[in-house]
PDB file of C-alpha atoms in Angstrom:
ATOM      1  CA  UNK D   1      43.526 111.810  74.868  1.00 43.00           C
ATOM      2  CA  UNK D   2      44.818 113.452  78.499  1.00 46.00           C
ATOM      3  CA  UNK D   3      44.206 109.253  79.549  1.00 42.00           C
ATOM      4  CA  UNK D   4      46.261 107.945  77.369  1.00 40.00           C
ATOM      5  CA  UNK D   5      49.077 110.602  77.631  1.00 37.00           C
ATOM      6  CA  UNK D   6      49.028 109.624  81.351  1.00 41.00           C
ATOM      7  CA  UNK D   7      49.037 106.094  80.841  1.00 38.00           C
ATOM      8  CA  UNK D   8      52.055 106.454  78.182  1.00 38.00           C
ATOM      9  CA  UNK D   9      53.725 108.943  80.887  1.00 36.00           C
ATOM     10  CA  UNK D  10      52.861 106.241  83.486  1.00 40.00           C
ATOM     11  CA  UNK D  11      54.676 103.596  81.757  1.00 38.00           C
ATOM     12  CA  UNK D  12      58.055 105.461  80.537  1.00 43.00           C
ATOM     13  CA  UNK D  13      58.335 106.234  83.888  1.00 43.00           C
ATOM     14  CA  UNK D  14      57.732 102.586  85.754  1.00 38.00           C
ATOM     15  CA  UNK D  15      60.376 101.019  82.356  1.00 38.00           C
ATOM     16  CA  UNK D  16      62.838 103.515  83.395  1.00 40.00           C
ATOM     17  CA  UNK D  17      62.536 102.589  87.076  1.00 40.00           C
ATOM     18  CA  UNK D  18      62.797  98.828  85.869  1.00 40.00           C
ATOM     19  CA  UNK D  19      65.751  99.816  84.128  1.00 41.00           C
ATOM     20  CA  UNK D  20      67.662 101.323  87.259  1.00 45.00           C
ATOM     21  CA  UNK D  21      66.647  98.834  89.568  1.00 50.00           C
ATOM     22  CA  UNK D  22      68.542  96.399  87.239  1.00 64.00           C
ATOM     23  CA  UNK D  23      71.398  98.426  86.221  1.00 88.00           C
ATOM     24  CA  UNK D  24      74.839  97.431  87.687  1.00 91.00           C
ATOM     25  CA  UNK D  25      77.426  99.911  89.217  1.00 93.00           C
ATOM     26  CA  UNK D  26      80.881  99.967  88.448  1.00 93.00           C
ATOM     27  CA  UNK D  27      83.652 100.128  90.669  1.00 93.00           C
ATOM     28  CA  UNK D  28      87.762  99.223  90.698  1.00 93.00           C
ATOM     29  CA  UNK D  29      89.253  96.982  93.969  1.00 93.00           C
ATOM     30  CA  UNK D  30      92.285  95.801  94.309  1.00 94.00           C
ATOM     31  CA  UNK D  31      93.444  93.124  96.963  1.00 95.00           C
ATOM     32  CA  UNK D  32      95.824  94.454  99.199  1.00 96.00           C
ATOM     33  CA  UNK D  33      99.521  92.777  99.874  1.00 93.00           C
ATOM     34  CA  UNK D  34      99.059  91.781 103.170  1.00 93.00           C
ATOM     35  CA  UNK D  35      96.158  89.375 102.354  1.00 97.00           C
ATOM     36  CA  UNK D  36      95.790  86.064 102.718  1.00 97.00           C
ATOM     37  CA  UNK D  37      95.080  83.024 100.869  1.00 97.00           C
ATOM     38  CA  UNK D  38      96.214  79.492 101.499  1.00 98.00           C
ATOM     39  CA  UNK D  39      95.439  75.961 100.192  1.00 96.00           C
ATOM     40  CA  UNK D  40      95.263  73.207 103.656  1.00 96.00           C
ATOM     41  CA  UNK D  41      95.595  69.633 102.878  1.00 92.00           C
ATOM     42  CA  UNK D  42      96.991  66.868 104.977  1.00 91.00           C
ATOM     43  CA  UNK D  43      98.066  63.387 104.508  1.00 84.00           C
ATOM     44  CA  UNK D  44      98.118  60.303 106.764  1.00 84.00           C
ATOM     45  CA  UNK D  45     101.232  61.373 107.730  1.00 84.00           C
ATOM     46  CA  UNK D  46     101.123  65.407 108.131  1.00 87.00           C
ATOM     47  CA  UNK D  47      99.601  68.240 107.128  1.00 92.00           C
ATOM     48  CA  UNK D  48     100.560  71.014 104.665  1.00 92.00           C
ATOM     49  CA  UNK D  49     100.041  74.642 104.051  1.00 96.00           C
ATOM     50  CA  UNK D  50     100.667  75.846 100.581  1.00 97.00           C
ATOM     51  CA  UNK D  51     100.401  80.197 100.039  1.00 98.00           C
ATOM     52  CA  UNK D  52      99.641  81.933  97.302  1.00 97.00           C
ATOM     53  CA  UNK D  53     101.519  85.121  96.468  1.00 97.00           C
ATOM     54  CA  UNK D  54      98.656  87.873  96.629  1.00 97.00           C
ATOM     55  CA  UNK D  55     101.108  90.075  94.561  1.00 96.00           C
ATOM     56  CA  UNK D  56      99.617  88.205  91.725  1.00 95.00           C
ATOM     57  CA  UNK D  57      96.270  89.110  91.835  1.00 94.00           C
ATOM     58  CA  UNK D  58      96.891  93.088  93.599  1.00 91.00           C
ATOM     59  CA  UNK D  59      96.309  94.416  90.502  1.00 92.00           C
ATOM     60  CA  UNK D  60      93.137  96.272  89.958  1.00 94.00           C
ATOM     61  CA  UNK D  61      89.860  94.450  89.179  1.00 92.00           C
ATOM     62  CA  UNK D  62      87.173  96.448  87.262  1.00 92.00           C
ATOM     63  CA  UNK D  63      83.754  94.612  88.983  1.00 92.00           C
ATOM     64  CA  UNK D  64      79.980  95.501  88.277  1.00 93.00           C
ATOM     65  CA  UNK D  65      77.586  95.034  90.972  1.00 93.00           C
ATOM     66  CA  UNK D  66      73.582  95.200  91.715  1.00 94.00           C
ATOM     67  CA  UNK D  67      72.127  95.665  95.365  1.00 92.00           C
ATOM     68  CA  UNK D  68      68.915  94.380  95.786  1.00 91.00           C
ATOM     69  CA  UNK D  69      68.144  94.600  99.555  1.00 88.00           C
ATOM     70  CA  UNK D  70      70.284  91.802 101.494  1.00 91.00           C
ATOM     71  CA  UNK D  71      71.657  90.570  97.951  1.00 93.00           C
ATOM     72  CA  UNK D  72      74.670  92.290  95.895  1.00 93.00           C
ATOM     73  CA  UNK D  73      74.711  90.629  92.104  1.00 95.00           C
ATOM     74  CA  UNK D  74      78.312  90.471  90.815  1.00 93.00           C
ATOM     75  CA  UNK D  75      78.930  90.513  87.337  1.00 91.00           C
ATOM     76  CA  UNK D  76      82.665  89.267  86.132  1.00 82.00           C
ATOM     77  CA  UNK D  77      84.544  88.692  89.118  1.00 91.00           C
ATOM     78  CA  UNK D  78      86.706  86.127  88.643  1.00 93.00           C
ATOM     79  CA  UNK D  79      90.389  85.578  90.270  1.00 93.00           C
ATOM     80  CA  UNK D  80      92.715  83.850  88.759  1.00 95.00           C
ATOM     81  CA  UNK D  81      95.162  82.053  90.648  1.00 96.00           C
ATOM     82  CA  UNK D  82      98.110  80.765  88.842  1.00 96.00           C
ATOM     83  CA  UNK D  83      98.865  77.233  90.385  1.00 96.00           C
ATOM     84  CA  UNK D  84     102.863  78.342  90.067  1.00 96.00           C
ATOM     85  CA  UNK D  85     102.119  81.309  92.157  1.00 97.00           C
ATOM     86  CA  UNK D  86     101.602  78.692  95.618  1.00 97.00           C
ATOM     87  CA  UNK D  87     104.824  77.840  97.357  1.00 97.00           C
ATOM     88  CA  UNK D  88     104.263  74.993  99.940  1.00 95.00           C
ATOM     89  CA  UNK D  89     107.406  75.608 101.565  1.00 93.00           C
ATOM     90  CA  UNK D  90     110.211  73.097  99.786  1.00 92.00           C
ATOM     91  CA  UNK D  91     110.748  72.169  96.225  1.00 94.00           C
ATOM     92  CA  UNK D  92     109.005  68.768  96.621  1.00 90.00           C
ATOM     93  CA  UNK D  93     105.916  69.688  97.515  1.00 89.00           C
ATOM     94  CA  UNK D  94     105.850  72.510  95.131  1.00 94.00           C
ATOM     95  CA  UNK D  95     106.438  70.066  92.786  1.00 92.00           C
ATOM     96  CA  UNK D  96     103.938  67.582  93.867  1.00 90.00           C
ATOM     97  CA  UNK D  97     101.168  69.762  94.178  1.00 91.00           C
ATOM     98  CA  UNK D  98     101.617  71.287  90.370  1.00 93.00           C
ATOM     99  CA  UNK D  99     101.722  67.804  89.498  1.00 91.00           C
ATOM    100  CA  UNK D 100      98.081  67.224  91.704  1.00 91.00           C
ATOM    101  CA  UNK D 101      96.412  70.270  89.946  1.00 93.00           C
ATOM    102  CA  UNK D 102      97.925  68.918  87.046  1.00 94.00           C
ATOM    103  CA  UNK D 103      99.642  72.574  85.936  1.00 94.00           C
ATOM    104  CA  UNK D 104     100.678  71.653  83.108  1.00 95.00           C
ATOM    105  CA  UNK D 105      97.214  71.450  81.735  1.00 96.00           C
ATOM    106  CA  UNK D 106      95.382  73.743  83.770  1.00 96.00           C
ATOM    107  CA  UNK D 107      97.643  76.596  84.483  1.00 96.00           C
ATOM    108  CA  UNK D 108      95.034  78.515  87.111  1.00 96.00           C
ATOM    109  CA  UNK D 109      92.248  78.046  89.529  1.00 96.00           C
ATOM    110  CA  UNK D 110      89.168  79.986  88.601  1.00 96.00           C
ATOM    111  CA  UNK D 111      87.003  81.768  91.511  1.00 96.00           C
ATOM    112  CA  UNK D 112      84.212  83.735  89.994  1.00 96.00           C
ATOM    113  CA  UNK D 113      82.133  85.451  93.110  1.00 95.00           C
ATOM    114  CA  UNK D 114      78.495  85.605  91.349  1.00 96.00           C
ATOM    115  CA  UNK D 115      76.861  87.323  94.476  1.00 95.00           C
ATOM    116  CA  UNK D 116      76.862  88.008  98.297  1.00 95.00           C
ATOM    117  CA  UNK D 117      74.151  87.977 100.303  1.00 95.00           C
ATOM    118  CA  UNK D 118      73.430  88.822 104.295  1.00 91.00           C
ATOM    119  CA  UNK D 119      73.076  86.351 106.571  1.00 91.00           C
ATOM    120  CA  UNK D 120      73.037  88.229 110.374  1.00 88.00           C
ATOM    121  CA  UNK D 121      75.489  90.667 111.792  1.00 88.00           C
ATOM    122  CA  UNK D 122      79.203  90.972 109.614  1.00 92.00           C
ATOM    123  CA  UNK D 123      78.259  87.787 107.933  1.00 95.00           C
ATOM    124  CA  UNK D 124      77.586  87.226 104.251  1.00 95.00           C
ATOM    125  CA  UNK D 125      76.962  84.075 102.355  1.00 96.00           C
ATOM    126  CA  UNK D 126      79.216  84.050  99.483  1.00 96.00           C
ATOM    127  CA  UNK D 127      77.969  82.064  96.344  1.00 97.00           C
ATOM    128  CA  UNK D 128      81.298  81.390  94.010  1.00 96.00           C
ATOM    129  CA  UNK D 129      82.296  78.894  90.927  1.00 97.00           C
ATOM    130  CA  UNK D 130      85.335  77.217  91.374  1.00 97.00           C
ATOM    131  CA  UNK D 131      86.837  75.880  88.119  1.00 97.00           C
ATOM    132  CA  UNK D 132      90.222  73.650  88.562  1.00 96.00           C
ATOM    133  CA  UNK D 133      91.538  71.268  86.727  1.00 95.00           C
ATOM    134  CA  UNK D 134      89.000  72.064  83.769  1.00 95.00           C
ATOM    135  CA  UNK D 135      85.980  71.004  85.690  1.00 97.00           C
ATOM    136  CA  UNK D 136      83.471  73.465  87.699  1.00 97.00           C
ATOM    137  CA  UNK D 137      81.589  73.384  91.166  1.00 97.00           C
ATOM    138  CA  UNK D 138      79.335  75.445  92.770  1.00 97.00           C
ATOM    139  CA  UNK D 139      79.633  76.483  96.385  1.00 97.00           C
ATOM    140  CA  UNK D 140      78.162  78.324  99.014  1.00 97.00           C
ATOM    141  CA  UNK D 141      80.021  79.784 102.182  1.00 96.00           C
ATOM    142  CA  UNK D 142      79.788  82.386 104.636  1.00 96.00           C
ATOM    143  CA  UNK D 143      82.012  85.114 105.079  1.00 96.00           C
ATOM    144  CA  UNK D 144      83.237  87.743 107.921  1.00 96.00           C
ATOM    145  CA  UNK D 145      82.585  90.875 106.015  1.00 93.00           C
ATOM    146  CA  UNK D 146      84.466  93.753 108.059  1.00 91.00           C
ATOM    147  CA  UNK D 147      85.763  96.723 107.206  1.00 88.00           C
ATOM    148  CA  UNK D 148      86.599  95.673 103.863  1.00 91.00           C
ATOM    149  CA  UNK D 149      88.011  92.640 105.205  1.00 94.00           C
ATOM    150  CA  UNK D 150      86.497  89.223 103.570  1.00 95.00           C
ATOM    151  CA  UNK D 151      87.298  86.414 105.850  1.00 97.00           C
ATOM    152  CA  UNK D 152      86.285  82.597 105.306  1.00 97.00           C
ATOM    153  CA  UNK D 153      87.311  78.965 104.203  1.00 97.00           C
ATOM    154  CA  UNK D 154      86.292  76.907 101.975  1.00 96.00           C
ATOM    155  CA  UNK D 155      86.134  72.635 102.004  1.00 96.00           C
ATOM    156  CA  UNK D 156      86.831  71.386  98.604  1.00 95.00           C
ATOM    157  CA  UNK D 157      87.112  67.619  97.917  1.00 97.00           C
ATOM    158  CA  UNK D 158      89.527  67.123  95.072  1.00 95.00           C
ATOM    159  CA  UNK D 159      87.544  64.439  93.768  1.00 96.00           C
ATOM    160  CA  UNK D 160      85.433  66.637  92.415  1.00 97.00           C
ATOM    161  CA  UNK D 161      87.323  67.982  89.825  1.00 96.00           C
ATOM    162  CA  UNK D 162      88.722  64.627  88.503  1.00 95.00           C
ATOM    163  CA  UNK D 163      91.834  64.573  90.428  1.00 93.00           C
ATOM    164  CA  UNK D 164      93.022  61.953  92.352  1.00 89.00           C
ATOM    165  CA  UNK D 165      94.545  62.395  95.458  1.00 85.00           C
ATOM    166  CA  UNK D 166      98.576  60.772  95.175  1.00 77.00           C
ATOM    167  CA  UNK D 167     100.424  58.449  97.133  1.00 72.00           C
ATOM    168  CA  UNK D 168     104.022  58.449  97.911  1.00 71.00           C
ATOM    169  CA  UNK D 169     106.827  55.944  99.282  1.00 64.00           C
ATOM    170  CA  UNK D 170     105.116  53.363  97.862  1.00 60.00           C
ATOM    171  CA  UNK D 171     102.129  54.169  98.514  1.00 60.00           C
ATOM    172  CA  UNK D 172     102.436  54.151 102.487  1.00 67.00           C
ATOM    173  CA  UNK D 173     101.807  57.954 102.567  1.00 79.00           C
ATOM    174  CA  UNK D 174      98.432  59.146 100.755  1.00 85.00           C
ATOM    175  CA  UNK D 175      96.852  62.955 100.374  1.00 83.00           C
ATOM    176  CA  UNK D 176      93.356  63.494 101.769  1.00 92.00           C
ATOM    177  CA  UNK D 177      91.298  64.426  99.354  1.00 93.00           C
ATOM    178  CA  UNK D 178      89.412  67.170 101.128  1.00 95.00           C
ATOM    179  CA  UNK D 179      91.293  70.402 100.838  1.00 95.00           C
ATOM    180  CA  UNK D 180      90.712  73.476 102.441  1.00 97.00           C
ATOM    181  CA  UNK D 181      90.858  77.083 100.917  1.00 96.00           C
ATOM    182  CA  UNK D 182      91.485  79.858 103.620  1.00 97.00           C
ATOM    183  CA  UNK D 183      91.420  83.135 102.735  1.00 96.00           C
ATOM    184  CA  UNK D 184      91.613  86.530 104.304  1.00 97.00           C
ATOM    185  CA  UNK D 185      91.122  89.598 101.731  1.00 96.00           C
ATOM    186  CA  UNK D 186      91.950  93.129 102.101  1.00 96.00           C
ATOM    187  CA  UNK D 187      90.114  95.059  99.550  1.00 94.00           C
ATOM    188  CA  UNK D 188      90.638  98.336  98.542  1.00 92.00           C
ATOM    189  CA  UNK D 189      88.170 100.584  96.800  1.00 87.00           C
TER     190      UNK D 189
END
């Protein structure tokens, strides 16, 4: 009787120990206005820069989150940039590049962070989902983690998503199709 009572005791205890280890935490961020993120692409011809207005995502973001050692599990944290919210410094290229993400469709560029884990040092190795233009990726990608800054970039070829990269003046000017996604975060907590 007394052995069974202790096994019984035994195993509430180790399921409620299994149960913490894989409970998530909450917490609220926000990203703070003078962050950073920026879409780099170039052509045969030049090379653009086209900003996204970080007022647009500031507001606060509810996350979950597990630590396991060097890993943090994310649960839900998904930005989502509104492709109208990039200015690439005229009217043209605004244009153009709504018409390259094909906006009219596909409104927003989906970045869910699933985890984070550490690599050496103020480095983490972000592992994200990138959804544009209806289509997903996965990608993997360190990051300078420092004093809630997150720091990195990101090589995206647009191919991947089933967009084609244009050509202008008839056709003597063509976009690469490897983008880059730079991005410097200040996160509150």
């Amino acid at each position: 009787m007394i052995r069974s009572y202790i096994m019984g005791l035994a195993l509430m205890i180790s399921s409620n120990l299994m149960v913490a280890q894989d409970s998530y935490r909450n917490e609220i961020i926000s990203i703070q206005p003078h962050s950073e993120l920026i879409i780099a692409g170039s052509t045969n011809v030049n090379k653009f820069d086209c900003t996204f207005d970080i007022e647009l995502i500031s507001s606060p973001i509810a996350i979950a989150y597990q630590r396991k050692e060097d890993l943090v599990k994310l649960k839900d944290l998904k930005l989502s940039l509104r492709t109208s919210g990039f200015d690439c410094g005229n009217k043209r290229m605004n244009a153009d590049f709504q018409d390259l993400l094909m906006s009219h469709k596909y409104p927003a560029i989906e970045i869910e962070v699933k985890q984070l884990e550490l690599i050496a040092g103020d480095y983490q190795k972000a592992f994200l989902q990138v959804t544009m233009a209806g289509k997903s990726k996965q990608y993997e990608l360190p990051v300078l983690v420092k004093d809630d800054f997150y720091k990195g970039k990101l090589r995206l070829n647009i191919r991947d998503f089933g967009l084609e990269p244009p050509r202008k003046a008839l056709g003597l000017i063509e976009v690469n199709e490897i983008i880059k996604v730079q991005f410097d975060l200040k996160v509150a907590r």
